[in-house]
XYZ file of C-alpha atoms in Angstrom:
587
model
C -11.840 -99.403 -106.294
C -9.999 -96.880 -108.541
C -7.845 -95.466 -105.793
C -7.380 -98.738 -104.285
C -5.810 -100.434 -107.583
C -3.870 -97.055 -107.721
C -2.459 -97.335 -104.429
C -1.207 -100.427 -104.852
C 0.212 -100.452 -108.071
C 2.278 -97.262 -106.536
C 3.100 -99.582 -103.416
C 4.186 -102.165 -105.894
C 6.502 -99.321 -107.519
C 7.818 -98.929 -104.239
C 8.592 -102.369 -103.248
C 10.057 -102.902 -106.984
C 12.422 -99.879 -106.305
C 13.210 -101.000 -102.914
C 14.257 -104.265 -103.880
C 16.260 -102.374 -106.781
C 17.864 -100.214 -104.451
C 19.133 -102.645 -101.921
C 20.488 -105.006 -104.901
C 22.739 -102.190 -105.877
C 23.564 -101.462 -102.485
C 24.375 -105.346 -102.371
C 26.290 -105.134 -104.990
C 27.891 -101.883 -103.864
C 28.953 -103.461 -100.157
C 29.774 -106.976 -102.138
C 32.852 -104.661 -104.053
C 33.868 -102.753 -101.232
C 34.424 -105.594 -98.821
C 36.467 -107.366 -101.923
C 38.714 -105.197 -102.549
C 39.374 -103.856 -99.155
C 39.698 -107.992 -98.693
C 42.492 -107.663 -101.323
C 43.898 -104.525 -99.925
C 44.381 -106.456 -96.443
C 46.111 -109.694 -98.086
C 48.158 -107.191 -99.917
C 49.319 -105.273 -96.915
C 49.765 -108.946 -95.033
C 51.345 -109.967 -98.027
C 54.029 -107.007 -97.964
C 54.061 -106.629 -93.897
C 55.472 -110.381 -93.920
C 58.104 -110.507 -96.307
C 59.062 -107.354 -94.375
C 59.081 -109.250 -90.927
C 61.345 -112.489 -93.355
C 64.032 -109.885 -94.626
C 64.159 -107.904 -90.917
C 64.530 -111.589 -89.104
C 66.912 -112.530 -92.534
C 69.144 -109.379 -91.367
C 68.865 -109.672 -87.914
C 70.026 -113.314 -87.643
C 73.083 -112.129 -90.230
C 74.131 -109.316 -87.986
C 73.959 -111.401 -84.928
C 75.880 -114.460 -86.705
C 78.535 -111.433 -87.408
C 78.372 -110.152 -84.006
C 78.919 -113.606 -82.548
C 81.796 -114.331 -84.715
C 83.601 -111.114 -83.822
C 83.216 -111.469 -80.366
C 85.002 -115.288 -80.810
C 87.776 -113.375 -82.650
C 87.946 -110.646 -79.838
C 87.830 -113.933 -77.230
C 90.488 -115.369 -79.227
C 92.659 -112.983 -79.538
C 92.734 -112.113 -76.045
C 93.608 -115.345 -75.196
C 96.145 -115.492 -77.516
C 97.740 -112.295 -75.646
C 97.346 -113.744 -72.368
C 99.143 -116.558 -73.650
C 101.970 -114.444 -74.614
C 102.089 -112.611 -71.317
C 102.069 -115.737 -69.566
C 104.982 -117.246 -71.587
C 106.632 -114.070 -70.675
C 106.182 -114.745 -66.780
C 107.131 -118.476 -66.561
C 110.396 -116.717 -68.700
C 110.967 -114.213 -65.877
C 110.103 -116.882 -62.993
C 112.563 -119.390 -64.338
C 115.253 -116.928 -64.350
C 114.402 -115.896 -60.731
C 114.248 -119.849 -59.623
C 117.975 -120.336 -61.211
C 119.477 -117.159 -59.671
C 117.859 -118.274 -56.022
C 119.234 -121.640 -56.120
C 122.679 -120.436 -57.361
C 122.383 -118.129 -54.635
C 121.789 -120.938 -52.316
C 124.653 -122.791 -53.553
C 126.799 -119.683 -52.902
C 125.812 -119.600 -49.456
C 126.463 -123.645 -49.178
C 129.836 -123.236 -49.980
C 130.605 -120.264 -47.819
C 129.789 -122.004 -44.325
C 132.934 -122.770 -42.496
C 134.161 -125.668 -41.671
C 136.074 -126.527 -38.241
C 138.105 -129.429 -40.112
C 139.830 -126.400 -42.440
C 142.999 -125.311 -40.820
C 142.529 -121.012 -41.895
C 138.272 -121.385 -41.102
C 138.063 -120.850 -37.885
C 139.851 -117.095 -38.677
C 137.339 -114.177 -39.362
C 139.459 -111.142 -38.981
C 142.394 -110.326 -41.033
C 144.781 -109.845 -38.089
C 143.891 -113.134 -36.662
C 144.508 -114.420 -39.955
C 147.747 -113.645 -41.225
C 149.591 -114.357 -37.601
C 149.061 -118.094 -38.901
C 151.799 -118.329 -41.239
C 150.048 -120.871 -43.683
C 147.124 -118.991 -44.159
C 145.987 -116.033 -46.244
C 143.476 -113.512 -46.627
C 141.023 -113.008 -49.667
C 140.150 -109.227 -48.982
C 136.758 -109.667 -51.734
C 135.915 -112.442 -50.531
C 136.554 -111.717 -46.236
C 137.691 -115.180 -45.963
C 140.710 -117.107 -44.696
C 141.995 -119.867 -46.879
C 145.181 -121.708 -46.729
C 148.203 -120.603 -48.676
C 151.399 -118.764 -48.655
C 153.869 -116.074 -49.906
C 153.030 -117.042 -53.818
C 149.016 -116.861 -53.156
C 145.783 -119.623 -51.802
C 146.480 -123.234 -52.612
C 142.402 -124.549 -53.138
C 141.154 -121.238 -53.838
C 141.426 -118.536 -56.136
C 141.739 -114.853 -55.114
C 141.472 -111.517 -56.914
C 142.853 -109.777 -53.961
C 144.947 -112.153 -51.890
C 147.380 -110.509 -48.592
C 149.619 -112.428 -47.461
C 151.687 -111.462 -43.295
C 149.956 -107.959 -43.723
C 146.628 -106.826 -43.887
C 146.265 -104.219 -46.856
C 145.482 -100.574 -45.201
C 143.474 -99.717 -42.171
C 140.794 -102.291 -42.111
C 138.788 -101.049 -45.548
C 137.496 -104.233 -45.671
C 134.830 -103.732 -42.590
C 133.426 -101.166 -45.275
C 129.697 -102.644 -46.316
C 128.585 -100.240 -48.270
C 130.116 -97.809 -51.602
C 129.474 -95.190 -49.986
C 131.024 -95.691 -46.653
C 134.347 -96.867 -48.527
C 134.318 -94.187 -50.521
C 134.019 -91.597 -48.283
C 137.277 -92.490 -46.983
C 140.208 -91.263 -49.373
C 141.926 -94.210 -48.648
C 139.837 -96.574 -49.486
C 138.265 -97.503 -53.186
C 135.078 -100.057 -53.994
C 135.259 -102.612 -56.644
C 132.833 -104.349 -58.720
C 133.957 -107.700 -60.469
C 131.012 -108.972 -62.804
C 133.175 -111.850 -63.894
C 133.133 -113.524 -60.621
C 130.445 -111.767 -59.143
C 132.282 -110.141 -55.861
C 132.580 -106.981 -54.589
C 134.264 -105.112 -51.655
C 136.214 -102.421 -50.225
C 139.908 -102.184 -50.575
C 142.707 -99.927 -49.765
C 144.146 -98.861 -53.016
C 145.189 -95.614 -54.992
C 143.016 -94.236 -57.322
C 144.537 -95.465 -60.999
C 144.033 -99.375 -59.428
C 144.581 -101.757 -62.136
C 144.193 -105.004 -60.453
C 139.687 -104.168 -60.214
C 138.562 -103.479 -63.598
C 138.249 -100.078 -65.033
C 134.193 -99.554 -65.059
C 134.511 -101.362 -61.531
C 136.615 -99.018 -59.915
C 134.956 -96.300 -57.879
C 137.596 -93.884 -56.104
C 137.112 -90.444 -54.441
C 140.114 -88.933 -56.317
C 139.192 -90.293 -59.575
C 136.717 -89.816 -62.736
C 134.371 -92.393 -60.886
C 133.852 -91.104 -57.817
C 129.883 -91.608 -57.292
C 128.481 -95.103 -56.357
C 126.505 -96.877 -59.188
C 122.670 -96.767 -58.674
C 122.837 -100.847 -59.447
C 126.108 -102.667 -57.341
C 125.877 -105.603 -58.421
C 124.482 -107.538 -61.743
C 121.416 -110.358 -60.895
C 123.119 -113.769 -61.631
C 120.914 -115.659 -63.800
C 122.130 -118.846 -64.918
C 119.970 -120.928 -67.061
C 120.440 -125.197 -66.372
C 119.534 -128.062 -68.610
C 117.344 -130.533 -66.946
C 120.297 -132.613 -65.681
C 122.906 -129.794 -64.889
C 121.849 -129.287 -61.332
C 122.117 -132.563 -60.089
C 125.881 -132.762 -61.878
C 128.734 -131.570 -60.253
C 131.545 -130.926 -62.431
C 134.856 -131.804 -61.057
C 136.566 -127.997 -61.663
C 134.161 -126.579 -59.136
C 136.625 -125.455 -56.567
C 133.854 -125.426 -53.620
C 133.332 -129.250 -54.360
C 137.254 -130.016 -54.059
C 137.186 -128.362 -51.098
C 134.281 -130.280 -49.637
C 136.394 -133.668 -50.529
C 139.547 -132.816 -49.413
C 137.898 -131.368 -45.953
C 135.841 -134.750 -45.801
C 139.559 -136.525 -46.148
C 141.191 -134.384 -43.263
C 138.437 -134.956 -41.133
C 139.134 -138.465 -41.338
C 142.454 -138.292 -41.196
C 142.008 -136.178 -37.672
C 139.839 -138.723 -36.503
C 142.221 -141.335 -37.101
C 145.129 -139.523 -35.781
C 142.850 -138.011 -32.454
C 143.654 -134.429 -33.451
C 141.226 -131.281 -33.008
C 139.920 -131.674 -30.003
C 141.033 -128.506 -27.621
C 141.424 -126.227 -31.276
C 137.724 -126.983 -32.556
C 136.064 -126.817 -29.488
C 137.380 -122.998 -29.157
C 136.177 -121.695 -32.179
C 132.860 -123.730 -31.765
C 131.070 -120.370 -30.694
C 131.920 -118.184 -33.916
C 131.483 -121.043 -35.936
C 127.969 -121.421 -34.543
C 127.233 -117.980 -35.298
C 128.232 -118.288 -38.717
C 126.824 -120.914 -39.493
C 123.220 -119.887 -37.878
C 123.583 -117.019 -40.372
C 124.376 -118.635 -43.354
C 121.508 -120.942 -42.625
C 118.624 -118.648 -41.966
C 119.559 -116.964 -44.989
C 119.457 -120.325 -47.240
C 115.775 -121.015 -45.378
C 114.727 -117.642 -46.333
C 115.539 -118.786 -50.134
C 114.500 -122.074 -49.724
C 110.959 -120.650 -48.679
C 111.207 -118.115 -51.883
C 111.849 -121.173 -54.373
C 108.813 -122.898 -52.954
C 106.572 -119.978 -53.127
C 108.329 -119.502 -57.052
C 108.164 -123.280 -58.022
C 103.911 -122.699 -57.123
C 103.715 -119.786 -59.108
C 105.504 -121.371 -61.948
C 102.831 -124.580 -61.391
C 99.959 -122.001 -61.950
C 101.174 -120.422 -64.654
C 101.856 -123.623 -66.189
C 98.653 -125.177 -65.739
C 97.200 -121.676 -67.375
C 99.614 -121.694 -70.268
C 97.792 -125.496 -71.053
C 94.267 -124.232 -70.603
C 94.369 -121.559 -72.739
C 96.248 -123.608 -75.434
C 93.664 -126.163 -75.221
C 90.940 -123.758 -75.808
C 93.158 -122.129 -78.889
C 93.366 -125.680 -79.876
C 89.684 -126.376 -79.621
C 88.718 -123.154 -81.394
C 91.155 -123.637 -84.198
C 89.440 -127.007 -85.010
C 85.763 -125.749 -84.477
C 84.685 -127.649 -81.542
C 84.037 -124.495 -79.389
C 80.187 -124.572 -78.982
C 78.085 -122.410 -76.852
C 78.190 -121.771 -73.229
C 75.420 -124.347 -72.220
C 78.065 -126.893 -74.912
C 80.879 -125.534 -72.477
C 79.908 -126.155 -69.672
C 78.816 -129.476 -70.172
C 82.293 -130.324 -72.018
C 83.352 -128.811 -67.917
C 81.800 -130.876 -66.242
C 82.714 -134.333 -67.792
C 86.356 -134.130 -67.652
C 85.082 -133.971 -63.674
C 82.824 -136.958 -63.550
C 84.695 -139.313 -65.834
C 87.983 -138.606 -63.315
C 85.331 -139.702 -60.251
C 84.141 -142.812 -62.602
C 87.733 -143.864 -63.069
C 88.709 -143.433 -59.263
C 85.772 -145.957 -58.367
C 85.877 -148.378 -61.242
C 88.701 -150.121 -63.215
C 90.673 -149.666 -65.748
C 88.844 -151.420 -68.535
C 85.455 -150.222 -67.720
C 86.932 -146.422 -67.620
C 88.569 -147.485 -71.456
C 84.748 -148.368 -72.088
C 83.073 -145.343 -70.496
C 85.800 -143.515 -72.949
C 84.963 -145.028 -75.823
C 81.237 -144.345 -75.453
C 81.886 -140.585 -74.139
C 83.811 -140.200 -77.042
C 81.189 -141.651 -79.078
C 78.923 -139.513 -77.618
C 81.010 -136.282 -78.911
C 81.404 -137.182 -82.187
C 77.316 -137.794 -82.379
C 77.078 -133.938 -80.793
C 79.265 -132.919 -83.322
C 77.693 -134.509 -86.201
C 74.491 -133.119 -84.977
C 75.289 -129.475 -84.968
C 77.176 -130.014 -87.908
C 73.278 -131.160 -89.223
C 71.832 -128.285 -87.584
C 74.085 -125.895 -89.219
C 73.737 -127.279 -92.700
C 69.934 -127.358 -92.328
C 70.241 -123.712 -91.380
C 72.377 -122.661 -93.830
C 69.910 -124.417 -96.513
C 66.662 -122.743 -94.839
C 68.342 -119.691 -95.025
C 69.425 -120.312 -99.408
C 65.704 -121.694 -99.771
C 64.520 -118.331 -97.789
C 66.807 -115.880 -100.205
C 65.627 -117.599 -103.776
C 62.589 -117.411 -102.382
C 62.712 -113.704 -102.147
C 64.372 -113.532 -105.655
C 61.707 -115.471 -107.440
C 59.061 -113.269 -105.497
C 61.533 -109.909 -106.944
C 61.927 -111.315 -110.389
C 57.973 -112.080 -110.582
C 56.870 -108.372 -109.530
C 59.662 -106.839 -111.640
C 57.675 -108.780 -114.698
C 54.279 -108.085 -113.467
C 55.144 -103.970 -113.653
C 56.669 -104.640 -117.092
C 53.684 -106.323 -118.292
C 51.775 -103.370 -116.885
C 53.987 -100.914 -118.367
C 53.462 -102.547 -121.968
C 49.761 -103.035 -121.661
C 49.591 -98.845 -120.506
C 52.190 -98.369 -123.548
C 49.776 -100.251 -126.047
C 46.491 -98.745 -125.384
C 48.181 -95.068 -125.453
C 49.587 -96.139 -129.023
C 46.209 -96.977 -129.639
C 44.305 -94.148 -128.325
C 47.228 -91.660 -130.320
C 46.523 -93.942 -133.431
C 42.266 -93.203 -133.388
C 43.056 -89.528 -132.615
C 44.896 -89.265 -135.850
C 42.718 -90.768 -137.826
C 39.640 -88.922 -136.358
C 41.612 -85.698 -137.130
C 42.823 -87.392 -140.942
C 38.642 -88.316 -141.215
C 38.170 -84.540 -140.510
C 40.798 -83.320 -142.591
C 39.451 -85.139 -145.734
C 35.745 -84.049 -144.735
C 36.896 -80.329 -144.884
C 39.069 -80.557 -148.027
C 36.187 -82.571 -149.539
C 33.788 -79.555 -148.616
C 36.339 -76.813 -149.801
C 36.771 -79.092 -152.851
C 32.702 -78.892 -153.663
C 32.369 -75.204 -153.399
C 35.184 -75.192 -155.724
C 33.397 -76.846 -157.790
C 30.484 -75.253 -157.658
C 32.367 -71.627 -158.075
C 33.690 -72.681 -161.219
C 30.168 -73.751 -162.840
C 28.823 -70.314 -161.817
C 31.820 -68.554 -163.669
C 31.421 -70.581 -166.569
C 27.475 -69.848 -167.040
C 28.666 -66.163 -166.520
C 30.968 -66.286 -168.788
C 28.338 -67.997 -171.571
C 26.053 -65.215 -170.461
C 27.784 -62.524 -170.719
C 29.083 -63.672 -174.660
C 25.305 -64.248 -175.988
C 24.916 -60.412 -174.300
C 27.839 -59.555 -176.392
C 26.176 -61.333 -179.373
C 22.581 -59.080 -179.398
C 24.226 -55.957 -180.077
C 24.965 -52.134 -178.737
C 21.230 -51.700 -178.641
C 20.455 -54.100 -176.174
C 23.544 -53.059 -173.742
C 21.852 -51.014 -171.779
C 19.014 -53.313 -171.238
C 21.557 -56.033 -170.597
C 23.245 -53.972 -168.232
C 20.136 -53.344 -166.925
C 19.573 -57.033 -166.466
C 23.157 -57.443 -165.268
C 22.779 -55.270 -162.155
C 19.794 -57.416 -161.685
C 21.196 -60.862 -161.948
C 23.851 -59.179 -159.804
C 21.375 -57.572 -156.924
C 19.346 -61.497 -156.899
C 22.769 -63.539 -156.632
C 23.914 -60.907 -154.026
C 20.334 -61.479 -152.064
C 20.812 -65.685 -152.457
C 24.583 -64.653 -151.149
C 23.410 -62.952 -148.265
C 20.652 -65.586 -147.113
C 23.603 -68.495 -147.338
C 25.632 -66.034 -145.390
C 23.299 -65.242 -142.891
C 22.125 -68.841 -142.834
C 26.190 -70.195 -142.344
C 27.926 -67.371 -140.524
C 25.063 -64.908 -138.572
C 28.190 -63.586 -136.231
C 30.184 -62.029 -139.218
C 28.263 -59.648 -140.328
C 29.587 -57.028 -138.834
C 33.234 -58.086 -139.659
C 33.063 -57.553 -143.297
C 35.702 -55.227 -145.118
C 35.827 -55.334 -148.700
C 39.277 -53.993 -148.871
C 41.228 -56.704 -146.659
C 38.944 -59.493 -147.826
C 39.561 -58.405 -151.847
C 43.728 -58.664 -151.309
C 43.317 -61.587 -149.375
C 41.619 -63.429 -151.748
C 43.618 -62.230 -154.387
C 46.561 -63.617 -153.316
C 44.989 -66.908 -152.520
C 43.916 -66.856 -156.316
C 47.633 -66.126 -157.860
C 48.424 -69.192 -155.736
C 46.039 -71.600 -156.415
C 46.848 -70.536 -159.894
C 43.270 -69.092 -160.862
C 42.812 -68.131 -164.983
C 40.108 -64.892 -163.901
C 42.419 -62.463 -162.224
C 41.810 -59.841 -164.658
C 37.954 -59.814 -164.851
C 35.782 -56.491 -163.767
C 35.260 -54.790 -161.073
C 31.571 -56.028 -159.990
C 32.824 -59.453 -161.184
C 35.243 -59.243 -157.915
C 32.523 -58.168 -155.656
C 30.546 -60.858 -156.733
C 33.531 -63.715 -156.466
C 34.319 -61.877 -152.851
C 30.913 -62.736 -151.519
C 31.144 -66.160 -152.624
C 34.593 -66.580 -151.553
C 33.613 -65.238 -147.987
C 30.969 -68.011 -148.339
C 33.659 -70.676 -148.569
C 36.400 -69.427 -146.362
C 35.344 -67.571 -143.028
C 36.794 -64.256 -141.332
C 37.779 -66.508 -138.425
C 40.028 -68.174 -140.804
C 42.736 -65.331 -140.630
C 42.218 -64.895 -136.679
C 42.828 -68.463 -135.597
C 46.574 -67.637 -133.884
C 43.991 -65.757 -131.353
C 41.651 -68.983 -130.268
C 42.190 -71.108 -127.760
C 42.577 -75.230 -128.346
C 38.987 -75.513 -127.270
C 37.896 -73.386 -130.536
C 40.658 -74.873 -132.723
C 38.731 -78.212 -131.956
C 35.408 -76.593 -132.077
C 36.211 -75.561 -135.404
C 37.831 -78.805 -136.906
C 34.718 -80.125 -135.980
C 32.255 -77.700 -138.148
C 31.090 -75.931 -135.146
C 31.044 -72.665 -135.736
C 29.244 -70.962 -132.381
C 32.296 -69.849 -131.158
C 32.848 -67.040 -134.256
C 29.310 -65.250 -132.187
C 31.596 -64.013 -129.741
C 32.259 -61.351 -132.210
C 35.522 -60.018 -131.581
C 37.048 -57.344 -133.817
C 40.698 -57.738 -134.280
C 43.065 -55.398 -135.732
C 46.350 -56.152 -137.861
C 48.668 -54.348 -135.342
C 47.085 -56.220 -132.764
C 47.788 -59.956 -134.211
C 49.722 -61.974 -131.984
C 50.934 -65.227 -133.447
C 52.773 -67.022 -130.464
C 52.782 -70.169 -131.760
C 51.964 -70.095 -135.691
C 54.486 -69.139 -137.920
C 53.144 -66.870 -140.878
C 53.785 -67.608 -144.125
C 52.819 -65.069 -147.046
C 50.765 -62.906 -144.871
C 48.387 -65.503 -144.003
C 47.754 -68.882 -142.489
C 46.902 -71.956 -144.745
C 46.691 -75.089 -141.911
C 45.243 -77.477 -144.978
C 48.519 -76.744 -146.629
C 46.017 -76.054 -149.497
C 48.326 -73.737 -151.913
């Protein structure tokens, strides 16, 4: 039954330190899965106001992105604008010189009812006495000795042809390859031609003269200027009654009548039918070829048009803000389309309906997004004080941490100085009590050694006697507080070092027995090696362990025994003051 009970009682021990053991593990697993619980929210915590600020930055870059792209968008429009202002400039100016062309080549087709038309030489001409020849212009008009009656002429001949036919000359260079013959440019009326003249001319004018023989004598790279005449909206449709082609038109219109009336023209006109044919068929293909230019100009000149107003209805659009997205343009596309297919099938007032609503409609989209991007714009405020307040309250948490570390190192300074002030006051205390007690020995010596005095010369030599005595039993109590206090400085004793030493302490501690004898001083060295230790004049050597050590009253470090000699004091961080050390600030 003995080992039974014993057995169980141990198996009881067991369970007990079982059930011990796997509460602290409990507890153990209970802390680690806390604060590895807090770890986690921390780092979820920190991970998602990462993921806010990245999406915070993201969405500001791309807002920035988007808004530089517009800018790019817009100014490229506004470019293209330019550019096409520039064309529709340029095409204008091409329409107006083609027509004028046109209207050039009206006015030049002959006419049978003219008396000088039906001439196209010069020879054939001038053998009609009442006609002339305009050598610029190779025509035949009517007039005489004095010059053309309907028509003015810069170079008019009048019963001889000027030269050898330098009028069949087409080109500058052909006329001016012949000596006799000089080309002439006339910007003001915008004619030019080949005539026979000298060199120094003076009826072409002078940077429209080109002659072999004189300072001109190479052929312009551009002949003749572009004639670009700009009209007012009404101008082309007016004919003004100095144009000279339009009073020849009416006063041909009158002699045909007249010649109709009277029965002239028949045998004349009908032989000069055949070159008038031919001129005319010229004159005309050339005014179709024009004619098919200004149509082809007048549809550029639509396009470009119909561009210029798209992109200044966009520019318009994007000035006031109502450019939206693509999915916003497209839309904005597509029912300009349907509500021109509504208004083709239904009438007027419902399309004036359908407006109203569509425009209705718009001004709900706009106040929507206008929603939308104030609700944004708020998210985004909420979102940023948010991260302020979340800032401002960490900023105060490490503060409060930093205050509470601050505090508690104050405090821990504060008991360490008055643990070391407690010491301080313990050891001055001490030193103060052996004082004491040093004092009460001198006095009894002094009593004793005046009642020796007292006995008389008989009794000195038994009093010395009992001196040496007194002195050989206090030296034996000396050595057994010694050896009892300081075992390890036994060997470090020297009477010579110790004696000045504690001399000088006594001069400045202002002792009155500096005089006494000479066994008095060994006595009062033993004792004062009892109160103040060798190690006190070695402690620049120890380390801060000892220093402690020895604030504290332990004294096992002084075993270690170490002999140190003066020329081998090293005082590194001690400053020495009258040949010794005094950390008490005792004297």
């Amino acid at each position: 039954m003995g080992l039974g009970d014993e057995l169980s009682k141990e198996v009881d021990r067991i369970k007990v330190s079982l059930k011990l053991q796997n509460k602290a593990l409990a507890k153990e697993l209970r802390g680690a899965t806390e604060e590895r619980a807090e770890n986690i929210s921390e780092l979820s915590s920190d991970i998602k106001t990462i993921l806010d600020k990245m999406a915070y930055v993201t969405d500001t870059k791309m807002t920035r992105i988007n808004d530089r792209v517009q800018e790019h968008i817009y100014q490229t429009e506004a470019i293209s604008l330019i550019i096409i202002m520039d064309q529709l400039d340029k095409k204008v100016q091409e329409l107006a010189g083609v027509k004028q062309q046109i209207k050039q080549l009206k006015a030049k087709i002959p006419r049978l009812s003219d008396k000088c038309s039906k001439y196209f030489t010069c020879y054939d001409c001038l053998q009609d006495e009442s006609c002339g020849w305009c050598s610029m212009e190779d025509k035949c008009v009517e007039g005489d000795e004095k010059g053309p009656q309907k028509i003015s002429c810069n170079f008019y001949s009048y019963k001889q042809c000027n030269g050898r036919q330098c009028h069949k000359y087409n080109t500058c260079a052909t006329c001016i390859a012949d000596p006799s013959c000089g080309w002439c440019i006339d910007d003001n009326r915008f004619m030019s031609g080949c005539l026979q003249q000298p060199y120094d001319y003076q009826g072409c004018p002078r940077n429209g003269w080109f002659h072999l023989e004189s300072r001109q004598n190479t052929c312009p790279q551009q002949l003749r200027k572009v004639y670009e005449e700009e009209f007012d909206e009404n101008s082309y449709w007016s004919k003004p009654l100095d144009d000279s082609a339009y009073v020849d038109e009416e006063e041909s219109n009158e002699q045909d009548k007249n010649n109709a009336l009277n029965g002239r023209g028949g045998v004349e006109e009908s032989e000069s039918n055949t070159e008038y044919n031919k001129k005319q068929q010229q004159v005309a293909n050339q005014i179709k070829q024009l004619e098919a230019l200004v149509k082809e100009i007048e549809k550029e000149i639509e396009s470009l048009q119909k561009r210029y107003q798209e992109t200044v209805d966009w520019l318009d659009k994007f000035n006031k803000g109502e450019e939206g997205e693509g999915d916003q343009q497209e839309q904005q596309e597509e029912e300009p389309q349907q509500e021109q297919q509504e208004e083709n099938q239904q009438t007027q007032d419902e399309a004036e309906k359908k407006k109203e609503e569509k425009k209705k409609k718009k001004e709900e989209k706009k106040q929507n997004n206008e929603e939308n991007k104030k609700k944004k714009e708020e998210e985004k405020k909420k979102k940023a004080e948010e991260e302020k307040k979340k800032k401002e309250e960490e900023k105060k948490k490490q503060e409060e941490q930093k205050k509470k570390k601050k505090q508690e190192e104050e405090e821990k300074k504060k008991k360490k100085k008055e643990e070391e002030e407690e010491k301080r006051k313990k050891l001055q205390e001490d030193l103060e009590n052996k004082k004491q007690e040093d004092e009460q020995n001198e006095e009894a010596r002094d009593s004793n050694e005046q009642e020796q005095q007292e006995d008389g010369d008989g009794d000195g030599d038994n009093n010395e006697n009992n001196d040496t005595q007194n002195d050989d039993q206090n030296q034996e109590g000396s050595q057994d507080t010694d050896n009892q206090n300081n075992e390890a400085q036994k060997k470090n004793k020297k009477s010579s070092k110790s004696a000045d030493s504690n001399n000088k302490a006594k001069d400045k501690q202002g002792s009155k027995n500096q005089d006494s004898d000479k066994g008095d001083q060994g006595d009062d060295e033993k004792e004062e090696k009892r109160e103040i230790p060798d190690s006190y004049f070695r402690e620049p050597q120890l380390q801060n362990k000892k220093w402690e050590d020895f604030y504290s009253g332990n004294f096992n470090f002084i075993a270690q025994e170490q002999e140190v000699d003066d020329d081998e004091m090293q005082f590194d961080s001690i400053d020495v003051v009258d040949e010794f050390y005094d950390p008490f600030h005792l004297n």
